[in-house]
CSV table of C-alpha atoms in Angstrom, one decimal:
chain,number,residue,atom,x,y,z
H,17,UNK,CA,-21.7,39.3,10.0
H,18,UNK,CA,-19.0,40.2,7.5
H,19,UNK,CA,-16.5,37.3,7.4
H,20,UNK,CA,-14.5,38.8,4.4
H,21,UNK,CA,-10.8,39.0,5.0
H,22,UNK,CA,-10.8,36.6,8.0
H,23,UNK,CA,-8.7,33.5,8.0
H,24,UNK,CA,-10.3,30.2,8.7
H,25,UNK,CA,-9.6,28.7,12.2
H,26,UNK,CA,-6.7,26.4,12.4
H,27,UNK,CA,-5.7,23.6,14.7
H,28,UNK,CA,-3.1,24.7,17.3
H,29,UNK,CA,-0.6,22.1,16.0
H,30,UNK,CA,-1.0,23.3,12.4
H,31,UNK,CA,-0.4,27.0,13.0
H,32,UNK,CA,2.8,28.5,11.7
H,33,UNK,CA,5.4,28.8,14.4
H,34,UNK,CA,6.6,32.3,15.3
H,35,UNK,CA,9.9,33.4,13.7
H,36,UNK,CA,12.6,34.8,15.8
H,37,UNK,CA,15.4,35.8,13.5
H,38,UNK,CA,15.5,32.5,11.6
H,39,UNK,CA,13.3,30.9,8.9
H,40,UNK,CA,11.2,27.9,10.0
H,41,UNK,CA,11.1,24.8,7.9
H,42,UNK,CA,8.2,22.5,9.0
H,43,UNK,CA,8.4,18.9,7.8
H,44,UNK,CA,5.5,17.5,9.8
H,45,UNK,CA,7.7,15.3,12.0
H,46,UNK,CA,9.7,18.2,13.3
H,47,UNK,CA,10.7,21.8,12.8
H,48,UNK,CA,14.0,22.8,11.3
H,49,UNK,CA,15.4,26.3,11.4
H,50,UNK,CA,17.4,27.9,8.6
H,51,UNK,CA,19.7,30.9,9.0
H,52,UNK,CA,18.3,34.2,7.6
H,53,UNK,CA,21.3,34.2,5.2
H,54,UNK,CA,20.0,31.1,3.5
H,55,UNK,CA,17.9,33.2,1.1
H,56,UNK,CA,21.1,34.6,-0.2
H,57,UNK,CA,22.5,31.2,-1.1
H,58,UNK,CA,20.5,30.9,-4.3
H,59,UNK,CA,17.4,29.1,-3.4
H,60,UNK,CA,15.5,31.7,-1.4
H,61,UNK,CA,13.2,31.1,1.5
H,62,UNK,CA,11.3,27.8,1.5
H,63,UNK,CA,7.7,28.6,2.8
H,64,UNK,CA,6.5,26.6,5.8
H,65,UNK,CA,4.1,23.7,5.1
H,66,UNK,CA,2.1,24.6,8.2
H,67,UNK,CA,-0.5,26.6,6.2
H,68,UNK,CA,-1.0,23.7,3.8
H,69,UNK,CA,-0.8,20.9,6.4
H,70,UNK,CA,-4.5,21.2,7.3
H,71,UNK,CA,-5.4,20.2,3.7
H,72,UNK,CA,-3.8,16.8,4.2
H,73,UNK,CA,-5.6,14.0,5.9
H,74,UNK,CA,-4.3,12.9,9.4
H,75,UNK,CA,-2.9,9.7,7.8
H,76,UNK,CA,-1.0,11.8,5.2
H,77,UNK,CA,0.6,13.9,8.0
H,78,UNK,CA,1.8,10.7,9.7
H,79,UNK,CA,3.7,9.6,6.6
H,80,UNK,CA,5.9,12.6,6.2
H,81,UNK,CA,9.6,11.6,6.7
H,82,UNK,CA,12.9,13.5,6.7
H,83,UNK,CA,16.3,12.7,7.9
H,84,UNK,CA,19.9,11.8,7.0
H,85,UNK,CA,20.4,8.5,5.1
H,86,UNK,CA,23.1,6.9,3.1
H,87,UNK,CA,22.2,6.5,-0.5
H,88,UNK,CA,23.4,4.3,-3.3
H,89,UNK,CA,22.1,4.8,-6.9
H,90,UNK,CA,22.2,1.2,-8.3
H,91,UNK,CA,20.3,1.3,-11.6
H,92,UNK,CA,19.3,4.3,-13.8
H,93,UNK,CA,16.8,2.1,-15.6
H,94,UNK,CA,16.2,-1.5,-16.4
H,95,UNK,CA,19.4,-3.1,-17.7
H,96,UNK,CA,21.6,0.0,-17.2
H,97,UNK,CA,23.7,0.6,-14.1
H,98,UNK,CA,24.1,4.0,-12.6
H,99,UNK,CA,27.3,6.0,-13.4
H,100,UNK,CA,28.0,6.8,-9.8
H,101,UNK,CA,27.2,3.8,-7.5
H,102,UNK,CA,29.2,4.8,-4.4
H,103,UNK,CA,27.4,5.1,-1.1
H,104,UNK,CA,26.8,8.8,-0.2
H,105,UNK,CA,25.4,10.5,2.9
H,106,UNK,CA,22.6,12.8,2.0
H,107,UNK,CA,19.5,14.5,3.4
H,108,UNK,CA,16.2,12.8,2.3
H,109,UNK,CA,12.6,13.9,2.6
H,110,UNK,CA,9.4,12.1,1.7
H,111,UNK,CA,6.3,14.2,1.3
H,112,UNK,CA,3.4,14.4,-1.1
H,113,UNK,CA,4.5,11.4,-3.1
H,114,UNK,CA,8.1,12.6,-3.8
H,115,UNK,CA,11.5,11.6,-2.5
H,116,UNK,CA,13.8,14.6,-2.5
H,117,UNK,CA,17.6,14.2,-1.9
H,118,UNK,CA,20.1,16.8,-1.0
H,119,UNK,CA,23.8,17.0,-0.5
H,120,UNK,CA,25.3,17.3,3.0
H,121,UNK,CA,27.3,20.5,2.8
H,122,UNK,CA,30.5,20.1,4.8
H,123,UNK,CA,30.8,23.9,5.2
H,124,UNK,CA,27.7,23.8,7.5
H,125,UNK,CA,28.7,20.9,9.7
H,126,UNK,CA,27.5,17.3,9.8
H,127,UNK,CA,23.9,18.0,10.8
H,128,UNK,CA,21.2,19.5,8.5
H,129,UNK,CA,20.0,22.9,9.4
H,130,UNK,CA,17.8,23.8,6.4
H,131,UNK,CA,20.5,25.1,4.1
H,132,UNK,CA,20.3,21.8,2.1
H,133,UNK,CA,16.7,22.7,1.2
H,134,UNK,CA,17.4,26.3,0.1
H,135,UNK,CA,20.6,26.0,-1.8
H,136,UNK,CA,19.9,24.7,-5.3
H,137,UNK,CA,23.5,23.7,-5.7
H,138,UNK,CA,23.0,21.1,-3.0
H,139,UNK,CA,20.0,19.4,-4.6
H,140,UNK,CA,20.7,15.8,-5.8
H,141,UNK,CA,17.3,15.5,-7.5
H,142,UNK,CA,13.9,14.0,-6.7
H,143,UNK,CA,11.9,11.0,-7.8
H,144,UNK,CA,8.2,10.4,-7.8
H,145,UNK,CA,6.8,7.6,-5.7
H,146,UNK,CA,4.0,6.9,-8.1
H,147,UNK,CA,4.0,3.3,-9.3
H,148,UNK,CA,7.1,2.4,-7.2
H,149,UNK,CA,7.8,-0.5,-4.9
H,150,UNK,CA,9.8,-0.1,-1.7
H,151,UNK,CA,10.9,-3.1,0.3
H,152,UNK,CA,13.5,-4.0,3.0
H,153,UNK,CA,16.4,-6.1,2.1
H,154,UNK,CA,16.3,-9.4,4.0
H,155,UNK,CA,18.9,-10.2,6.6
H,156,UNK,CA,21.8,-9.6,6.6
H,157,UNK,CA,20.8,-6.6,4.5
H,158,UNK,CA,23.1,-5.2,1.8
H,159,UNK,CA,26.1,-6.5,3.8
H,160,UNK,CA,27.0,-7.2,7.4
H,161,UNK,CA,28.3,-3.7,7.8
H,162,UNK,CA,25.0,-2.3,6.2
H,163,UNK,CA,22.2,-4.3,7.7
H,164,UNK,CA,19.4,-1.7,7.6
H,165,UNK,CA,18.9,-1.0,3.9
H,166,UNK,CA,15.7,-0.6,1.8
H,167,UNK,CA,15.4,-0.6,-2.0
H,168,UNK,CA,13.2,1.9,-3.9
H,169,UNK,CA,12.4,0.5,-7.4
H,170,UNK,CA,11.1,2.9,-10.0
H,171,UNK,CA,8.6,2.0,-12.8
H,172,UNK,CA,11.4,2.6,-15.3
H,173,UNK,CA,13.5,-0.1,-13.6
H,174,UNK,CA,15.8,2.3,-11.8
H,175,UNK,CA,16.8,1.3,-8.2
H,176,UNK,CA,17.9,3.3,-5.2
H,177,UNK,CA,19.3,1.9,-2.0
H,178,UNK,CA,19.0,3.7,1.3
H,179,UNK,CA,20.7,2.8,4.6
H,180,UNK,CA,19.1,3.8,7.9
H,181,UNK,CA,20.4,3.8,11.4
H,182,UNK,CA,18.1,1.2,12.9
H,183,UNK,CA,15.5,-1.3,12.1
H,184,UNK,CA,12.7,0.9,13.5
H,185,UNK,CA,13.7,3.7,11.2
H,186,UNK,CA,13.9,1.2,8.3
H,187,UNK,CA,10.3,0.2,8.8
H,188,UNK,CA,9.1,3.8,9.1
H,189,UNK,CA,10.8,4.8,5.9
H,190,UNK,CA,9.4,1.8,4.0
H,191,UNK,CA,5.9,2.4,5.3
H,192,UNK,CA,6.1,6.1,4.3
H,193,UNK,CA,7.3,5.4,0.8
H,194,UNK,CA,4.7,2.6,0.2
H,195,UNK,CA,1.9,4.7,1.6
H,196,UNK,CA,2.5,7.6,-0.8
H,197,UNK,CA,2.9,5.1,-3.7
H,198,UNK,CA,-0.5,3.6,-2.9
H,199,UNK,CA,-2.0,7.0,-2.2
H,200,UNK,CA,-1.1,8.7,-5.4
H,201,UNK,CA,-0.6,6.0,-8.0
H,202,UNK,CA,-3.4,6.1,-10.6
H,203,UNK,CA,-4.6,2.8,-11.9
H,204,UNK,CA,-4.6,2.6,-15.7
H,205,UNK,CA,-7.9,2.0,-17.6
H,206,UNK,CA,-6.5,-0.8,-19.6
H,207,UNK,CA,-3.3,-2.8,-20.3
H,208,UNK,CA,-2.0,-4.2,-23.5
H,209,UNK,CA,-2.6,-1.2,-25.7
H,210,UNK,CA,-4.0,-1.9,-29.2
H,211,UNK,CA,-5.4,-5.4,-29.4
H,212,UNK,CA,-5.3,-5.7,-33.2
H,213,UNK,CA,-1.5,-5.9,-33.2
H,214,UNK,CA,0.1,-9.2,-34.1
H,215,UNK,CA,1.9,-10.5,-31.0
H,216,UNK,CA,1.6,-14.2,-31.9
H,217,UNK,CA,-1.4,-15.4,-30.0
H,218,UNK,CA,-5.1,-15.4,-31.0
H,219,UNK,CA,-6.7,-12.0,-30.3
H,220,UNK,CA,-10.1,-12.7,-32.0
H,221,UNK,CA,-11.5,-14.7,-29.1
H,222,UNK,CA,-12.2,-17.8,-31.3
H,223,UNK,CA,-9.6,-19.9,-29.5
H,224,UNK,CA,-10.9,-18.9,-26.1
H,225,UNK,CA,-14.4,-20.0,-27.1
H,226,UNK,CA,-13.1,-23.4,-28.2
H,227,UNK,CA,-11.0,-23.7,-25.1
H,228,UNK,CA,-14.1,-23.0,-22.8
H,229,UNK,CA,-16.2,-25.4,-24.8
H,230,UNK,CA,-13.6,-28.2,-24.7
H,231,UNK,CA,-13.2,-27.8,-20.9
H,232,UNK,CA,-17.0,-27.9,-20.5
H,233,UNK,CA,-17.2,-31.2,-22.4
H,234,UNK,CA,-14.4,-32.6,-20.3
H,235,UNK,CA,-16.2,-31.7,-17.1
H,236,UNK,CA,-19.3,-33.6,-18.4
H,237,UNK,CA,-17.1,-36.6,-19.3
H,238,UNK,CA,-17.7,-36.2,-23.1
H,239,UNK,CA,-14.9,-37.0,-25.5
H,240,UNK,CA,-14.3,-35.7,-29.0
H,241,UNK,CA,-15.4,-37.9,-31.9
H,242,UNK,CA,-13.0,-39.0,-34.5
H,243,UNK,CA,-14.5,-36.6,-37.0
H,244,UNK,CA,-14.0,-33.7,-34.6
H,245,UNK,CA,-10.4,-34.6,-34.0
H,246,UNK,CA,-9.8,-34.8,-37.8
H,247,UNK,CA,-11.4,-31.5,-38.3
H,248,UNK,CA,-9.2,-29.9,-35.6
H,249,UNK,CA,-6.1,-31.3,-37.2
H,250,UNK,CA,-7.0,-29.9,-40.6
H,251,UNK,CA,-7.8,-26.5,-39.2
H,252,UNK,CA,-4.4,-26.4,-37.3
H,253,UNK,CA,-2.5,-27.4,-40.4
H,254,UNK,CA,-4.2,-24.6,-42.4
H,255,UNK,CA,-3.5,-22.0,-39.8
H,256,UNK,CA,0.2,-23.0,-39.6
H,257,UNK,CA,0.6,-22.7,-43.4
H,258,UNK,CA,-1.1,-19.3,-43.4
H,259,UNK,CA,1.1,-18.0,-40.7
H,260,UNK,CA,4.5,-18.9,-42.3
H,261,UNK,CA,5.1,-15.4,-43.4
H,262,UNK,CA,3.5,-13.6,-40.4
H,263,UNK,CA,5.4,-10.7,-38.9
H,264,UNK,CA,5.4,-10.9,-35.1
H,265,UNK,CA,5.8,-7.6,-33.3
H,266,UNK,CA,7.6,-7.3,-29.9
H,267,UNK,CA,5.2,-6.9,-27.1
H,268,UNK,CA,6.2,-4.2,-24.6
H,269,UNK,CA,4.4,-3.2,-21.4
H,270,UNK,CA,2.3,0.0,-21.5
H,271,UNK,CA,3.4,3.1,-19.7
H,272,UNK,CA,1.9,3.8,-16.3
H,273,UNK,CA,-0.2,6.9,-15.9
H,274,UNK,CA,2.0,9.3,-13.9
H,275,UNK,CA,-0.8,11.7,-13.1
H,276,UNK,CA,-1.5,12.1,-9.4
H,277,UNK,CA,-4.7,10.4,-8.1
H,278,UNK,CA,-7.0,13.0,-6.6
H,279,UNK,CA,-9.2,10.4,-4.8
H,280,UNK,CA,-9.3,10.2,-1.0
H,281,UNK,CA,-8.1,7.1,0.8
H,282,UNK,CA,-11.4,5.2,0.6
H,283,UNK,CA,-12.1,6.0,-3.1
H,284,UNK,CA,-8.5,5.2,-3.9
H,285,UNK,CA,-8.8,1.8,-2.2
H,286,UNK,CA,-12.0,1.1,-4.2
H,287,UNK,CA,-10.3,2.0,-7.5
H,288,UNK,CA,-7.3,-0.3,-6.6
H,289,UNK,CA,-9.5,-3.2,-5.8
H,290,UNK,CA,-11.4,-2.7,-9.0
H,291,UNK,CA,-8.1,-2.8,-11.0
H,292,UNK,CA,-7.0,-5.9,-9.1
H,293,UNK,CA,-10.1,-7.7,-10.3
H,294,UNK,CA,-9.5,-6.6,-13.8
H,295,UNK,CA,-5.9,-7.9,-13.7
H,296,UNK,CA,-7.0,-11.3,-12.3
H,297,UNK,CA,-9.5,-11.7,-15.2
H,298,UNK,CA,-6.8,-10.5,-17.7
H,299,UNK,CA,-4.4,-13.2,-16.3
H,300,UNK,CA,-7.0,-15.9,-16.7
H,301,UNK,CA,-7.7,-14.9,-20.3
H,302,UNK,CA,-4.0,-14.6,-21.2
H,303,UNK,CA,-3.4,-18.1,-19.9
H,304,UNK,CA,-6.1,-19.4,-22.2
H,305,UNK,CA,-4.5,-18.1,-25.4
H,306,UNK,CA,-1.2,-19.8,-24.7
H,307,UNK,CA,-2.4,-22.8,-26.6
H,308,UNK,CA,-3.2,-20.7,-29.7
H,309,UNK,CA,0.5,-20.2,-30.3
H,310,UNK,CA,1.0,-24.0,-30.8
H,311,UNK,CA,-1.9,-24.0,-33.3
H,312,UNK,CA,-0.8,-21.0,-35.3
H,313,UNK,CA,2.9,-21.7,-35.8
H,314,UNK,CA,5.2,-24.6,-36.4
H,315,UNK,CA,7.3,-25.5,-33.4
H,316,UNK,CA,10.9,-24.3,-33.3
H,317,UNK,CA,10.3,-21.6,-35.9
H,318,UNK,CA,11.2,-17.9,-35.5
H,319,UNK,CA,7.6,-16.9,-35.3
H,320,UNK,CA,6.9,-19.5,-32.6
H,321,UNK,CA,9.8,-18.4,-30.4
H,322,UNK,CA,9.0,-14.7,-30.7
H,323,UNK,CA,5.3,-15.3,-30.0
H,324,UNK,CA,6.0,-17.4,-27.0
H,325,UNK,CA,8.5,-14.8,-25.7
H,326,UNK,CA,5.8,-12.1,-26.0
H,327,UNK,CA,3.4,-14.3,-24.2
H,328,UNK,CA,5.8,-14.9,-21.3
H,329,UNK,CA,6.7,-11.2,-21.1
H,330,UNK,CA,3.0,-10.1,-20.9
H,331,UNK,CA,2.2,-12.9,-18.3
H,332,UNK,CA,5.1,-11.7,-16.1
H,333,UNK,CA,4.0,-8.1,-16.4
H,334,UNK,CA,0.4,-8.9,-15.3
H,335,UNK,CA,1.8,-10.9,-12.3
H,336,UNK,CA,4.1,-8.0,-11.3
H,337,UNK,CA,1.2,-5.5,-11.6
H,338,UNK,CA,-1.0,-7.8,-9.5
H,339,UNK,CA,1.7,-7.9,-6.7
H,340,UNK,CA,2.1,-4.2,-6.9
H,341,UNK,CA,-1.5,-3.2,-6.7
H,342,UNK,CA,-2.3,-5.8,-4.1
H,343,UNK,CA,0.5,-4.4,-1.9
H,344,UNK,CA,-1.0,-0.9,-2.5
H,345,UNK,CA,-4.4,-2.1,-1.4
H,346,UNK,CA,-3.0,-3.8,1.7
H,347,UNK,CA,-1.2,-0.5,2.7
H,348,UNK,CA,-4.4,1.6,2.3
H,349,UNK,CA,-6.5,-1.0,4.1
H,350,UNK,CA,-4.1,-0.9,7.0
H,351,UNK,CA,-4.1,2.9,7.0
H,352,UNK,CA,-7.9,3.1,6.9
H,353,UNK,CA,-8.2,0.6,9.8
H,354,UNK,CA,-5.7,2.7,11.8
H,355,UNK,CA,-7.7,5.9,11.1
H,356,UNK,CA,-10.9,4.1,12.2
H,357,UNK,CA,-9.3,2.8,15.4
H,358,UNK,CA,-8.0,6.3,16.3
H,359,UNK,CA,-11.4,7.9,15.6
H,360,UNK,CA,-13.3,5.4,17.8
H,361,UNK,CA,-13.4,6.7,21.4
H,362,UNK,CA,-12.6,4.2,24.2
H,363,UNK,CA,-15.4,2.9,26.3
H,364,UNK,CA,-15.6,4.9,29.5
H,365,UNK,CA,-15.1,3.1,32.8
H,366,UNK,CA,-18.4,3.0,34.7
H,367,UNK,CA,-18.6,3.6,38.5
H,368,UNK,CA,-20.5,1.4,40.9
H,369,UNK,CA,-23.1,2.8,43.3
H,370,UNK,CA,-20.7,2.6,46.3
H,371,UNK,CA,-18.1,4.7,44.4
H,372,UNK,CA,-15.8,1.8,43.4
H,373,UNK,CA,-15.2,1.3,39.7
H,374,UNK,CA,-17.0,-1.6,38.2
H,375,UNK,CA,-15.4,-3.5,35.4
H,376,UNK,CA,-17.3,-3.3,32.1
H,377,UNK,CA,-17.5,-5.8,29.3
H,378,UNK,CA,-19.1,-4.6,26.1
H,379,UNK,CA,-20.7,-1.7,27.9
H,380,UNK,CA,-22.4,-3.9,30.6
H,381,UNK,CA,-21.2,-3.2,34.1
H,382,UNK,CA,-20.4,-6.1,36.4
H,383,UNK,CA,-21.7,-5.8,40.0
H,384,UNK,CA,-19.1,-5.7,42.8
H,385,UNK,CA,-18.3,-9.2,44.1
H,386,UNK,CA,-19.5,-10.1,47.6
H,387,UNK,CA,-21.3,-13.0,49.3
H,388,UNK,CA,-25.0,-12.3,49.2
H,389,UNK,CA,-25.8,-15.2,51.5
H,390,UNK,CA,-23.7,-13.7,54.3
H,391,UNK,CA,-25.7,-10.5,54.2
H,392,UNK,CA,-28.2,-10.0,57.0
H,393,UNK,CA,-31.7,-10.8,55.8
H,394,UNK,CA,-33.1,-7.9,57.7
H,395,UNK,CA,-31.8,-5.5,55.0
H,396,UNK,CA,-35.1,-4.7,53.4
H,397,UNK,CA,-35.6,-1.5,51.4
H,398,UNK,CA,-37.3,1.2,53.4
H,399,UNK,CA,-39.3,2.2,50.3
H,400,UNK,CA,-40.9,-1.3,50.2
H,401,UNK,CA,-44.5,-1.8,51.4
H,402,UNK,CA,-45.1,-2.3,55.1
H,403,UNK,CA,-46.2,-5.9,54.6
H,404,UNK,CA,-42.9,-6.7,52.8
H,405,UNK,CA,-40.9,-5.1,55.6
H,406,UNK,CA,-42.9,-7.0,58.2
H,407,UNK,CA,-42.4,-10.3,56.4
H,408,UNK,CA,-38.7,-9.5,56.3
H,409,UNK,CA,-38.6,-8.8,60.0
H,410,UNK,CA,-40.6,-12.0,60.8
H,411,UNK,CA,-38.2,-14.0,58.7
H,412,UNK,CA,-35.3,-12.5,60.5
H,413,UNK,CA,-36.8,-13.3,63.9
H,414,UNK,CA,-37.6,-16.9,62.7
H,415,UNK,CA,-34.0,-17.4,61.7
H,416,UNK,CA,-32.8,-16.2,65.1
H,417,UNK,CA,-35.1,-18.7,66.9
H,418,UNK,CA,-33.8,-21.5,64.8
H,419,UNK,CA,-30.2,-20.6,65.4
H,420,UNK,CA,-30.9,-20.5,69.2
H,421,UNK,CA,-32.5,-24.0,69.0
H,422,UNK,CA,-29.5,-25.4,67.2
H,423,UNK,CA,-27.1,-24.0,69.8
H,424,UNK,CA,-29.1,-25.5,72.6
H,425,UNK,CA,-29.2,-28.9,71.0
H,426,UNK,CA,-25.5,-28.8,70.4
H,427,UNK,CA,-24.9,-27.9,74.1
């Protein structure tokens, strides 16, 4: 059978809606219609996402958001405030790891109708959600007049604030942003960059070996001998003299890979957990080398202060990365559990022999409740052997005789 030229079958909910004089803009959560004249406004027709929706996973389709929010651009990057920090009503959409923002055109009324997405002059820009963190502001929010506000923090240090209409919407927007950040953020292969640079701490591993050996001896209850203490003091003095003219570079965090992760939810979660393990080991190793700064430089010198500042900066960076990737892992674990619960069919309710439903526990049906002792003992299956039926009948007659004797005695 020739299948060339035939389109693959699509789910009914993912088929493109029919057009009747207006362009259809499908955003997953709902369908918006744009006027046919929107193509003449400069942006052209925006194709429907219905054809590409079947390529997404069901969980991805659930985290597509669009609506009217009030935005405030707080910081452009770390340490630099935004030029225009006023609150502004705009149309916002979250899809495929991107937050797109559009102006609300007063000529078209107060409600979005699709023109915001087709007119390039109304576009306020977009930001990638990769390696971002989104969280709700704790009560009372930004202020008492703006209680439902969430903050979107970019990896560059930029911050956007968005106000929603209710707490339910607030949680939905935060969940959508964090899901796409966890879904598309690619974990770096390493942190710290080139390890032969001079940042102030020991990077040869000698101090870490001495640190582990000293801790092992303390655990065994052994103490350093006087000769060993004197040898350590001479070594420290020599290292400090040799480091007087050392040039300490400023440590800066490495750039996050902004490429999109092509892994599915399960593989992405595995990669995130692997990177979390690496960060935990890196944090332990970084804590060990803190003591090497005291051994290499004289206290209160410029080299000592710069080296200790570098050490603190890197320690803070590792902690922030741990928090970020752990939150990503929590989001994906929750999403995968939800997918598993939705894919698991409910246990069907079984029906008893008499037609009444019998309650089931773990797939085992409970028999209907009744008093078996009150049943007539003459109810013997007709399919039983004749001797069994006879015994049942004899037992029944015997019980009747006994009942009659008891009644006579009582009289």
